[in-house]
Amino acid sequence: MTIKVAVLGAGRWGVHLVRNFLENPQARLMAVVDPNLDRLAALRSRYQLDESVVLATDWQQVRALPELEAVAIVTPASTHYTLIADALQQGYHVLAEKPLTLYPDECYELCRLAEQQQRQLVVDHTYLFHSAVIGGQAVMQKGTLGELRYGYAARTHLGPVRQDVDAMWDLAIHDIAIFNSWLGETPSQVQATGNVWLQNGLADLVWVTLTYPSGFQAYIHLCWLNPDKQRRLAVVGSQGTLIFDELSTESPLMIQHGTFDRNGNKFDPINQSREVVNLESGEPLKRVCEHFLSCVSQNAPSTVSSGLVGANLVQILRALTESLEKGGVPISVNQLL
């Protein structure tokens, strides 16, 4: 059984989705939509697309394409709600680029619509399909780290600088999704403070604090104005620290073991060692596409990155925005999972 798919958006990320659907024997690429004719022409040449693949500049040109079953939407987030709602109403399954939309109410409405239409809504939170995140989740479930203490993450680089959203909306969703996955819970309270240097109203640097119902706290450093590129996330426990470092030349996932031996007033480090966590190879986005196609073929909700997962992440970002605008006051998050 092959699932007939259209991809809306052929930009930097959309091109990778096109490639993955072309390479997957479970999918048949029916159409690609993008307003840029040059981009479409380059796509046809790059992948030697035959004439049966429709290249269009507008969704209206393909929304009623015969036999179309699923749509991948990789357009600006401000366009997501309208496109996803229309696709679901047309009876299509939808894979949506993150964030699902920019507003929680819209997200939850799309989740209800997908349920009413008996169609699957999956969000491309690619990190949830990264072998290091999957491997880290297994480590956490084993209790290897002992009593959990706190978490921290840094996602910094020099650009690209967005003009539609701040650094927090651009970067934070990745680390929040990973912490939620590893901890098996979502924040009940959040805080954010930031600094603006380049564009009025859009923070270039944001410090985020996530507080979970268990009492665990995670701290995230986000900046697109820092040439010290970092992609690092860690959870610290009483017996060691689990580290996901994308830029590590040794391994992206490691456990730094170690604890203290108390001698009177002294604390002596003991049992220190470094353990590389073995991971399966494979492109995370390939796993996203395989997972989406599986959800469609079985008409079963995603157990990893459903519309509700996407909606709750948007709700967290909205609460963080409120905290940022109010100078860092704590904001409660009401999750609807």
mmCIF file of C-alpha atoms in Angstrom:
data_model
loop_
_atom_site.group_PDB
_atom_site.id
_atom_site.type_symbol
_atom_site.label_atom_id
_atom_site.label_comp_id
_atom_site.label_asym_id
_atom_site.label_seq_id
_atom_site.Cartn_x
_atom_site.Cartn_y
_atom_site.Cartn_z
ATOM 1 C CA MET A 1 0.000 0.000 0.000
ATOM 2 C CA THR A 2 1.461 3.356 -1.040
ATOM 3 C CA ILE A 3 0.188 6.601 0.468
ATOM 4 C CA LYS A 4 -0.167 9.521 -1.927
ATOM 5 C CA VAL A 5 1.374 12.669 -0.467
ATOM 6 C CA ALA A 6 1.656 16.364 -1.326
ATOM 7 C CA VAL A 7 4.282 18.655 0.202
ATOM 8 C CA LEU A 8 3.368 22.311 0.790
ATOM 9 C CA GLY A 9 6.541 24.387 0.993
ATOM 10 C CA ALA A 10 9.788 23.627 -0.823
ATOM 11 C CA GLY A 11 12.171 25.741 1.228
ATOM 12 C CA ARG A 12 15.171 24.515 3.225
ATOM 13 C CA TRP A 13 13.201 21.951 5.256
ATOM 14 C CA GLY A 14 10.527 21.154 2.685
ATOM 15 C CA VAL A 15 13.189 19.920 0.251
ATOM 16 C CA HIS A 16 14.282 17.315 2.800
ATOM 17 C CA LEU A 17 10.703 16.100 3.202
ATOM 18 C CA VAL A 18 10.366 15.805 -0.572
ATOM 19 C CA ARG A 19 13.560 13.722 -0.658
ATOM 20 C CA ASN A 20 12.399 11.427 2.127
ATOM 21 C CA PHE A 21 8.979 10.805 0.609
ATOM 22 C CA LEU A 22 10.589 10.073 -2.766
ATOM 23 C CA GLU A 23 12.922 7.539 -1.147
ATOM 24 C CA ASN A 24 10.209 5.830 0.918
ATOM 25 C CA PRO A 25 8.523 2.890 -0.843
ATOM 26 C CA GLN A 26 5.405 3.445 1.291
ATOM 27 C CA ALA A 27 4.860 6.901 -0.228
ATOM 28 C CA ARG A 28 4.125 8.309 -3.641
ATOM 29 C CA LEU A 29 4.809 12.009 -4.107
ATOM 30 C CA MET A 30 1.825 13.505 -5.942
ATOM 31 C CA ALA A 31 2.531 17.229 -5.751
ATOM 32 C CA VAL A 32 4.766 19.984 -4.408
ATOM 33 C CA VAL A 33 3.423 23.481 -3.757
ATOM 34 C CA ASP A 34 5.586 26.582 -3.444
ATOM 35 C CA PRO A 35 5.016 30.193 -4.622
ATOM 36 C CA ASN A 36 8.561 30.369 -6.026
ATOM 37 C CA LEU A 37 8.644 29.042 -9.623
ATOM 38 C CA ASP A 38 12.449 28.939 -9.693
ATOM 39 C CA ARG A 39 12.472 26.818 -6.564
ATOM 40 C CA LEU A 40 10.008 24.375 -8.105
ATOM 41 C CA ALA A 41 12.041 24.150 -11.314
ATOM 42 C CA ALA A 42 15.203 23.483 -9.314
ATOM 43 C CA LEU A 43 13.370 20.779 -7.378
ATOM 44 C CA ARG A 44 12.197 18.997 -10.538
ATOM 45 C CA SER A 45 15.731 19.081 -11.921
ATOM 46 C CA ARG A 46 17.430 18.034 -8.676
ATOM 47 C CA TYR A 47 15.229 14.966 -8.141
ATOM 48 C CA GLN A 48 14.387 14.347 -11.804
ATOM 49 C CA LEU A 49 10.679 14.439 -11.019
ATOM 50 C CA ASP A 50 8.537 12.994 -13.798
ATOM 51 C CA GLU A 51 5.548 14.832 -15.222
ATOM 52 C CA SER A 52 3.103 12.950 -13.008
ATOM 53 C CA VAL A 53 4.307 15.010 -10.023
ATOM 54 C CA VAL A 54 2.286 18.228 -10.019
ATOM 55 C CA LEU A 55 4.283 21.388 -9.277
ATOM 56 C CA ALA A 56 2.002 24.232 -8.241
ATOM 57 C CA THR A 57 2.325 27.720 -6.809
ATOM 58 C CA ASP A 58 -0.876 27.614 -4.752
ATOM 59 C CA TRP A 59 -2.619 25.080 -2.492
ATOM 60 C CA GLN A 60 -5.909 25.666 -4.310
ATOM 61 C CA GLN A 61 -4.404 24.096 -7.418
ATOM 62 C CA VAL A 62 -3.871 20.713 -5.741
ATOM 63 C CA ARG A 63 -6.350 20.544 -2.820
ATOM 64 C CA ALA A 64 -8.798 18.470 -4.881
ATOM 65 C CA LEU A 65 -6.177 16.303 -6.588
ATOM 66 C CA PRO A 66 -7.648 12.829 -7.260
ATOM 67 C CA GLU A 67 -6.388 10.079 -4.922
ATOM 68 C CA LEU A 68 -4.442 12.481 -2.674
ATOM 69 C CA GLU A 69 -4.423 11.096 0.888
ATOM 70 C CA ALA A 70 -1.932 13.072 2.967
ATOM 71 C CA VAL A 71 -0.333 16.511 3.110
ATOM 72 C CA ALA A 72 2.941 17.674 4.640
ATOM 73 C CA ILE A 73 2.786 21.378 5.508
ATOM 74 C CA VAL A 74 6.175 23.101 5.686
ATOM 75 C CA THR A 75 5.113 26.742 5.351
ATOM 76 C CA PRO A 76 5.517 29.708 7.759
ATOM 77 C CA ALA A 77 3.794 29.048 11.089
ATOM 78 C CA SER A 78 1.417 31.982 10.561
ATOM 79 C CA THR A 79 -0.151 30.078 7.641
ATOM 80 C CA HIS A 80 -0.481 26.725 9.402
ATOM 81 C CA TYR A 81 -3.938 27.046 10.913
ATOM 82 C CA THR A 82 -5.740 27.882 7.671
ATOM 83 C CA LEU A 83 -3.885 25.282 5.594
ATOM 84 C CA ILE A 84 -4.142 22.464 8.147
ATOM 85 C CA ALA A 85 -7.829 23.112 8.795
ATOM 86 C CA ASP A 86 -8.611 23.070 5.077
ATOM 87 C CA ALA A 87 -6.561 19.914 4.498
ATOM 88 C CA LEU A 88 -8.333 18.087 7.340
ATOM 89 C CA GLN A 89 -11.727 19.241 6.093
ATOM 90 C CA GLN A 90 -10.799 17.863 2.667
ATOM 91 C CA GLY A 91 -10.221 14.503 4.344
ATOM 92 C CA TYR A 92 -6.418 14.462 4.269
ATOM 93 C CA HIS A 93 -4.023 13.300 6.958
ATOM 94 C CA VAL A 94 -1.561 16.050 7.908
ATOM 95 C CA LEU A 95 2.108 16.193 8.872
ATOM 96 C CA ALA A 96 2.773 19.752 10.098
ATOM 97 C CA GLU A 97 6.095 21.479 10.637
ATOM 98 C CA LYS A 98 6.580 22.814 14.177
ATOM 99 C CA PRO A 99 5.200 24.897 15.756
ATOM 100 C CA LEU A 100 1.745 23.512 14.997
ATOM 101 C CA THR A 101 0.394 27.091 15.026
ATOM 102 C CA LEU A 102 1.239 30.220 17.006
ATOM 103 C CA TYR A 103 -1.810 30.045 19.312
ATOM 104 C CA PRO A 104 -2.926 27.241 21.673
ATOM 105 C CA ASP A 105 -6.654 27.678 20.943
ATOM 106 C CA GLU A 106 -6.009 27.144 17.225
ATOM 107 C CA CYS A 107 -3.904 24.067 17.989
ATOM 108 C CA TYR A 108 -6.554 22.424 20.128
ATOM 109 C CA GLU A 109 -9.223 23.266 17.559
ATOM 110 C CA LEU A 110 -7.156 21.487 14.880
ATOM 111 C CA CYS A 111 -6.806 18.459 17.183
ATOM 112 C CA ARG A 112 -10.589 18.318 17.605
ATOM 113 C CA LEU A 113 -11.092 18.704 13.861
ATOM 114 C CA ALA A 114 -8.686 15.834 13.125
ATOM 115 C CA GLU A 115 -10.588 13.635 15.568
ATOM 116 C CA GLN A 116 -13.939 14.580 14.033
ATOM 117 C CA GLN A 117 -12.631 13.847 10.540
ATOM 118 C CA GLN A 118 -10.997 10.615 11.733
ATOM 119 C CA ARG A 119 -7.714 11.767 10.227
ATOM 120 C CA GLN A 120 -4.249 11.843 11.761
ATOM 121 C CA LEU A 121 -2.473 15.078 12.700
ATOM 122 C CA VAL A 122 1.250 14.580 13.364
ATOM 123 C CA VAL A 123 3.741 17.355 14.154
ATOM 124 C CA ASP A 124 7.324 17.225 12.903
ATOM 125 C CA HIS A 125 9.200 17.665 16.175
ATOM 126 C CA THR A 126 12.258 16.081 14.573
ATOM 127 C CA TYR A 127 14.309 15.819 17.773
ATOM 128 C CA LEU A 128 11.786 13.389 19.240
ATOM 129 C CA PHE A 129 12.909 10.993 16.490
ATOM 130 C CA HIS A 130 16.647 11.586 16.996
ATOM 131 C CA SER A 131 18.469 8.429 18.103
ATOM 132 C CA ALA A 132 20.143 10.343 20.957
ATOM 133 C CA VAL A 133 16.792 11.520 22.334
ATOM 134 C CA ILE A 134 15.309 8.041 22.002
ATOM 135 C CA GLY A 135 18.401 6.565 23.657
ATOM 136 C CA GLY A 136 18.292 9.173 26.406
ATOM 137 C CA GLN A 137 14.687 8.329 27.141
ATOM 138 C CA ALA A 138 15.701 4.689 27.691
ATOM 139 C CA VAL A 139 18.480 5.755 30.077
ATOM 140 C CA MET A 140 16.043 7.895 32.055
ATOM 141 C CA GLN A 141 13.514 5.076 32.322
ATOM 142 C CA LYS A 142 16.177 2.765 33.783
ATOM 143 C CA GLY A 143 16.836 5.203 36.635
ATOM 144 C CA THR A 144 20.574 5.235 35.884
ATOM 145 C CA LEU A 145 20.986 8.831 37.082
ATOM 146 C CA GLY A 146 19.556 8.197 40.527
ATOM 147 C CA GLU A 147 17.477 10.983 42.076
ATOM 148 C CA LEU A 148 16.961 13.711 39.478
ATOM 149 C CA ARG A 149 18.302 17.127 40.498
ATOM 150 C CA TYR A 150 17.967 19.610 37.620
ATOM 151 C CA GLY A 151 18.468 20.090 33.862
ATOM 152 C CA TYR A 152 20.105 22.647 31.617
ATOM 153 C CA ALA A 153 20.456 23.345 27.909
ATOM 154 C CA ALA A 154 22.208 25.803 25.605
ATOM 155 C CA ARG A 155 21.164 26.485 22.017
ATOM 156 C CA THR A 156 23.269 29.345 20.674
ATOM 157 C CA HIS A 157 24.704 30.385 17.310
ATOM 158 C CA LEU A 158 25.359 33.446 15.135
ATOM 159 C CA GLY A 159 22.168 33.668 13.085
ATOM 160 C CA PRO A 160 20.025 33.152 11.224
ATOM 161 C CA VAL A 161 18.111 36.051 12.758
ATOM 162 C CA ARG A 162 14.352 35.774 12.257
ATOM 163 C CA GLN A 163 12.164 38.809 11.609
ATOM 164 C CA ASP A 164 8.821 37.223 12.486
ATOM 165 C CA VAL A 165 9.540 35.663 15.905
ATOM 166 C CA ASP A 166 12.107 36.074 18.683
ATOM 167 C CA ALA A 167 14.953 33.706 19.578
ATOM 168 C CA MET A 168 12.741 31.869 22.057
ATOM 169 C CA TRP A 169 10.057 30.968 19.506
ATOM 170 C CA ASP A 170 12.756 30.080 17.003
ATOM 171 C CA LEU A 171 14.828 27.817 19.255
ATOM 172 C CA ALA A 172 13.206 26.808 22.561
ATOM 173 C CA ILE A 173 10.673 24.270 21.284
ATOM 174 C CA HIS A 174 13.440 21.734 20.592
ATOM 175 C CA ASP A 175 14.825 21.641 24.126
ATOM 176 C CA ILE A 176 11.407 21.795 25.776
ATOM 177 C CA ALA A 177 10.270 18.819 23.693
ATOM 178 C CA ILE A 178 13.378 16.835 24.710
ATOM 179 C CA PHE A 179 13.034 17.623 28.426
ATOM 180 C CA ASN A 180 9.317 16.691 28.315
ATOM 181 C CA SER A 181 10.141 13.416 26.574
ATOM 182 C CA TRP A 182 12.924 12.455 28.969
ATOM 183 C CA LEU A 183 11.016 13.429 32.101
ATOM 184 C CA GLY A 184 7.651 12.056 31.006
ATOM 185 C CA GLU A 185 5.877 15.219 32.183
ATOM 186 C CA THR A 186 5.206 18.776 31.056
ATOM 187 C CA PRO A 187 5.971 22.041 32.899
ATOM 188 C CA SER A 188 3.405 23.417 35.316
ATOM 189 C CA GLN A 189 5.131 26.809 35.590
ATOM 190 C CA VAL A 190 7.536 28.762 33.388
ATOM 191 C CA GLN A 191 9.648 31.924 33.494
ATOM 192 C CA ALA A 192 11.552 33.851 30.818
ATOM 193 C CA THR A 193 13.770 36.920 30.705
ATOM 194 C CA GLY A 194 15.586 38.332 27.709
ATOM 195 C CA ASN A 195 17.570 41.047 25.995
ATOM 196 C CA VAL A 196 16.986 42.889 22.724
ATOM 197 C CA TRP A 197 19.856 44.280 20.665
ATOM 198 C CA LEU A 198 19.091 43.912 16.959
ATOM 199 C CA GLN A 199 15.349 44.449 16.367
ATOM 200 C CA ASN A 200 12.797 46.217 18.517
ATOM 201 C CA GLY A 201 10.408 43.824 20.201
ATOM 202 C CA LEU A 202 12.270 40.614 19.282
ATOM 203 C CA ALA A 203 14.541 39.216 21.997
ATOM 204 C CA ASP A 204 17.947 38.046 20.755
ATOM 205 C CA LEU A 205 18.801 36.361 24.065
ATOM 206 C CA VAL A 206 16.327 34.507 26.293
ATOM 207 C CA TRP A 207 16.831 32.651 29.574
ATOM 208 C CA VAL A 208 14.082 30.114 30.260
ATOM 209 C CA THR A 209 13.170 28.293 33.467
ATOM 210 C CA LEU A 210 10.800 25.316 33.341
ATOM 211 C CA THR A 211 9.314 23.957 36.567
ATOM 212 C CA TYR A 212 7.701 20.518 36.413
ATOM 213 C CA PRO A 213 4.996 19.058 38.688
ATOM 214 C CA SER A 214 7.630 16.743 40.236
ATOM 215 C CA GLY A 215 9.643 19.801 41.312
ATOM 216 C CA PHE A 216 12.353 19.252 38.686
ATOM 217 C CA GLN A 217 13.625 22.465 37.093
ATOM 218 C CA ALA A 218 15.329 22.971 33.734
ATOM 219 C CA TYR A 219 17.217 26.083 32.607
ATOM 220 C CA ILE A 220 17.653 26.942 28.916
ATOM 221 C CA HIS A 221 19.991 29.499 27.312
ATOM 222 C CA LEU A 222 18.811 30.629 23.862
ATOM 223 C CA CYS A 223 20.628 33.113 21.638
ATOM 224 C CA TRP A 224 21.091 33.770 17.911
ATOM 225 C CA LEU A 225 23.681 36.475 18.566
ATOM 226 C CA ASN A 226 26.485 34.291 19.906
ATOM 227 C CA PRO A 227 29.280 32.902 17.667
ATOM 228 C CA ASP A 228 29.922 30.203 20.284
ATOM 229 C CA LYS A 229 27.634 27.592 18.718
ATOM 230 C CA GLN A 230 26.186 25.199 21.265
ATOM 231 C CA ARG A 231 23.663 22.390 20.988
ATOM 232 C CA ARG A 232 23.848 20.813 24.411
ATOM 233 C CA LEU A 233 21.260 19.496 26.862
ATOM 234 C CA ALA A 234 21.777 17.657 30.135
ATOM 235 C CA VAL A 235 19.881 16.131 33.055
ATOM 236 C CA VAL A 236 21.749 15.948 36.354
ATOM 237 C CA GLY A 237 21.019 13.247 38.914
ATOM 238 C CA SER A 238 22.494 12.064 42.194
ATOM 239 C CA GLN A 239 24.521 9.351 40.404
ATOM 240 C CA GLY A 240 25.528 11.132 37.210
ATOM 241 C CA THR A 241 24.607 13.399 34.295
ATOM 242 C CA LEU A 242 23.058 12.436 30.968
ATOM 243 C CA ILE A 243 24.428 14.691 28.197
ATOM 244 C CA PHE A 244 23.104 15.163 24.661
ATOM 245 C CA ASP A 245 25.690 17.186 22.755
ATOM 246 C CA GLU A 246 25.061 17.359 19.012
ATOM 247 C CA LEU A 247 28.445 18.939 18.356
ATOM 248 C CA SER A 248 30.479 16.344 20.249
ATOM 249 C CA THR A 249 33.155 14.659 18.153
ATOM 250 C CA GLU A 250 33.076 11.592 20.416
ATOM 251 C CA SER A 251 29.370 10.766 20.677
ATOM 252 C CA PRO A 252 26.146 12.795 20.852
ATOM 253 C CA LEU A 253 24.935 10.944 23.971
ATOM 254 C CA MET A 254 27.014 10.215 27.066
ATOM 255 C CA ILE A 255 26.602 9.549 30.768
ATOM 256 C CA GLN A 256 29.090 11.248 33.071
ATOM 257 C CA HIS A 257 29.031 9.077 36.195
ATOM 258 C CA GLY A 258 30.089 10.372 39.580
ATOM 259 C CA THR A 259 28.965 11.075 43.103
ATOM 260 C CA PHE A 260 30.379 12.076 46.503
ATOM 261 C CA ASP A 261 31.773 10.202 49.480
ATOM 262 C CA ARG A 262 31.247 12.272 52.591
ATOM 263 C CA ASN A 263 34.049 12.341 55.130
ATOM 264 C CA GLY A 264 33.042 14.640 57.968
ATOM 265 C CA ASN A 265 32.802 18.097 56.467
ATOM 266 C CA LYS A 266 34.458 17.026 53.217
ATOM 267 C CA PHE A 267 32.864 15.760 50.001
ATOM 268 C CA ASP A 268 35.208 13.586 47.958
ATOM 269 C CA PRO A 269 34.281 12.787 44.335
ATOM 270 C CA ILE A 270 34.065 9.035 43.674
ATOM 271 C CA ASN A 271 33.022 6.594 40.955
ATOM 272 C CA GLN A 272 33.802 9.025 38.180
ATOM 273 C CA SER A 273 33.677 7.639 34.661
ATOM 274 C CA ARG A 274 32.422 8.483 31.204
ATOM 275 C CA GLU A 275 30.067 6.149 29.327
ATOM 276 C CA VAL A 276 29.199 6.458 25.662
ATOM 277 C CA VAL A 277 25.606 5.395 24.949
ATOM 278 C CA ASN A 278 25.413 3.261 21.808
ATOM 279 C CA LEU A 279 22.855 4.558 19.327
ATOM 280 C CA GLU A 280 21.186 3.340 16.165
ATOM 281 C CA SER A 281 22.189 5.198 13.032
ATOM 282 C CA GLY A 282 19.615 6.866 10.789
ATOM 283 C CA GLU A 283 18.270 10.246 9.779
ATOM 284 C CA PRO A 284 15.687 11.599 12.259
ATOM 285 C CA LEU A 285 13.541 13.102 9.497
ATOM 286 C CA LYS A 286 13.405 9.730 7.769
ATOM 287 C CA ARG A 287 11.973 8.324 11.009
ATOM 288 C CA VAL A 288 9.441 11.185 11.110
ATOM 289 C CA CYS A 289 8.209 10.320 7.612
ATOM 290 C CA GLU A 290 8.087 6.595 8.352
ATOM 291 C CA HIS A 291 6.151 7.273 11.554
ATOM 292 C CA PHE A 292 3.677 9.571 9.785
ATOM 293 C CA LEU A 293 3.062 7.031 7.011
ATOM 294 C CA SER A 294 2.528 4.321 9.630
ATOM 295 C CA CYS A 295 -0.020 6.491 11.451
ATOM 296 C CA VAL A 296 -1.820 7.096 8.159
ATOM 297 C CA SER A 297 -1.829 3.452 7.031
ATOM 298 C CA GLN A 298 -3.220 2.320 10.402
ATOM 299 C CA ASN A 299 -5.286 5.491 10.900
ATOM 300 C CA ALA A 300 -3.920 5.538 14.446
ATOM 301 C CA PRO A 301 -2.792 8.575 16.503
ATOM 302 C CA SER A 302 0.912 9.249 16.934
ATOM 303 C CA THR A 303 2.330 7.988 20.216
ATOM 304 C CA VAL A 304 5.346 10.287 19.849
ATOM 305 C CA SER A 305 4.378 13.625 18.316
ATOM 306 C CA SER A 306 0.616 13.977 18.007
ATOM 307 C CA GLY A 307 -1.281 17.208 17.476
ATOM 308 C CA LEU A 308 -1.845 17.361 21.249
ATOM 309 C CA VAL A 309 1.901 17.178 21.902
ATOM 310 C CA GLY A 310 2.342 20.073 19.466
ATOM 311 C CA ALA A 311 -0.516 22.019 21.041
ATOM 312 C CA ASN A 312 0.921 21.689 24.541
ATOM 313 C CA LEU A 313 4.333 22.876 23.375
ATOM 314 C CA VAL A 314 2.702 25.960 21.843
ATOM 315 C CA GLN A 315 0.863 26.564 25.114
ATOM 316 C CA ILE A 316 4.201 26.443 26.964
ATOM 317 C CA LEU A 317 5.719 28.941 24.506
ATOM 318 C CA ARG A 318 2.733 31.273 24.934
ATOM 319 C CA ALA A 319 3.144 31.158 28.723
ATOM 320 C CA LEU A 320 6.860 31.885 28.302
ATOM 321 C CA THR A 321 6.012 34.848 26.059
ATOM 322 C CA GLU A 322 3.703 36.226 28.748
ATOM 323 C CA SER A 323 6.466 35.848 31.336
ATOM 324 C CA LEU A 324 8.988 37.536 29.023
ATOM 325 C CA GLU A 325 6.643 40.468 28.419
ATOM 326 C CA LYS A 326 6.078 40.843 32.182
ATOM 327 C CA GLY A 327 9.763 40.901 33.059
ATOM 328 C CA GLY A 328 10.176 37.281 34.104
ATOM 329 C CA VAL A 329 7.243 36.684 36.467
ATOM 330 C CA PRO A 330 6.294 33.010 36.898
ATOM 331 C CA ILE A 331 3.376 31.933 34.710
ATOM 332 C CA SER A 332 1.284 28.798 35.282
ATOM 333 C CA VAL A 333 0.764 26.455 32.346
ATOM 334 C CA ASN A 334 -2.512 24.606 31.990
ATOM 335 C CA GLN A 335 -1.966 21.481 29.910
ATOM 336 C CA LEU A 336 -4.856 19.665 28.283
ATOM 337 C CA LEU A 337 -3.259 16.271 27.693
#
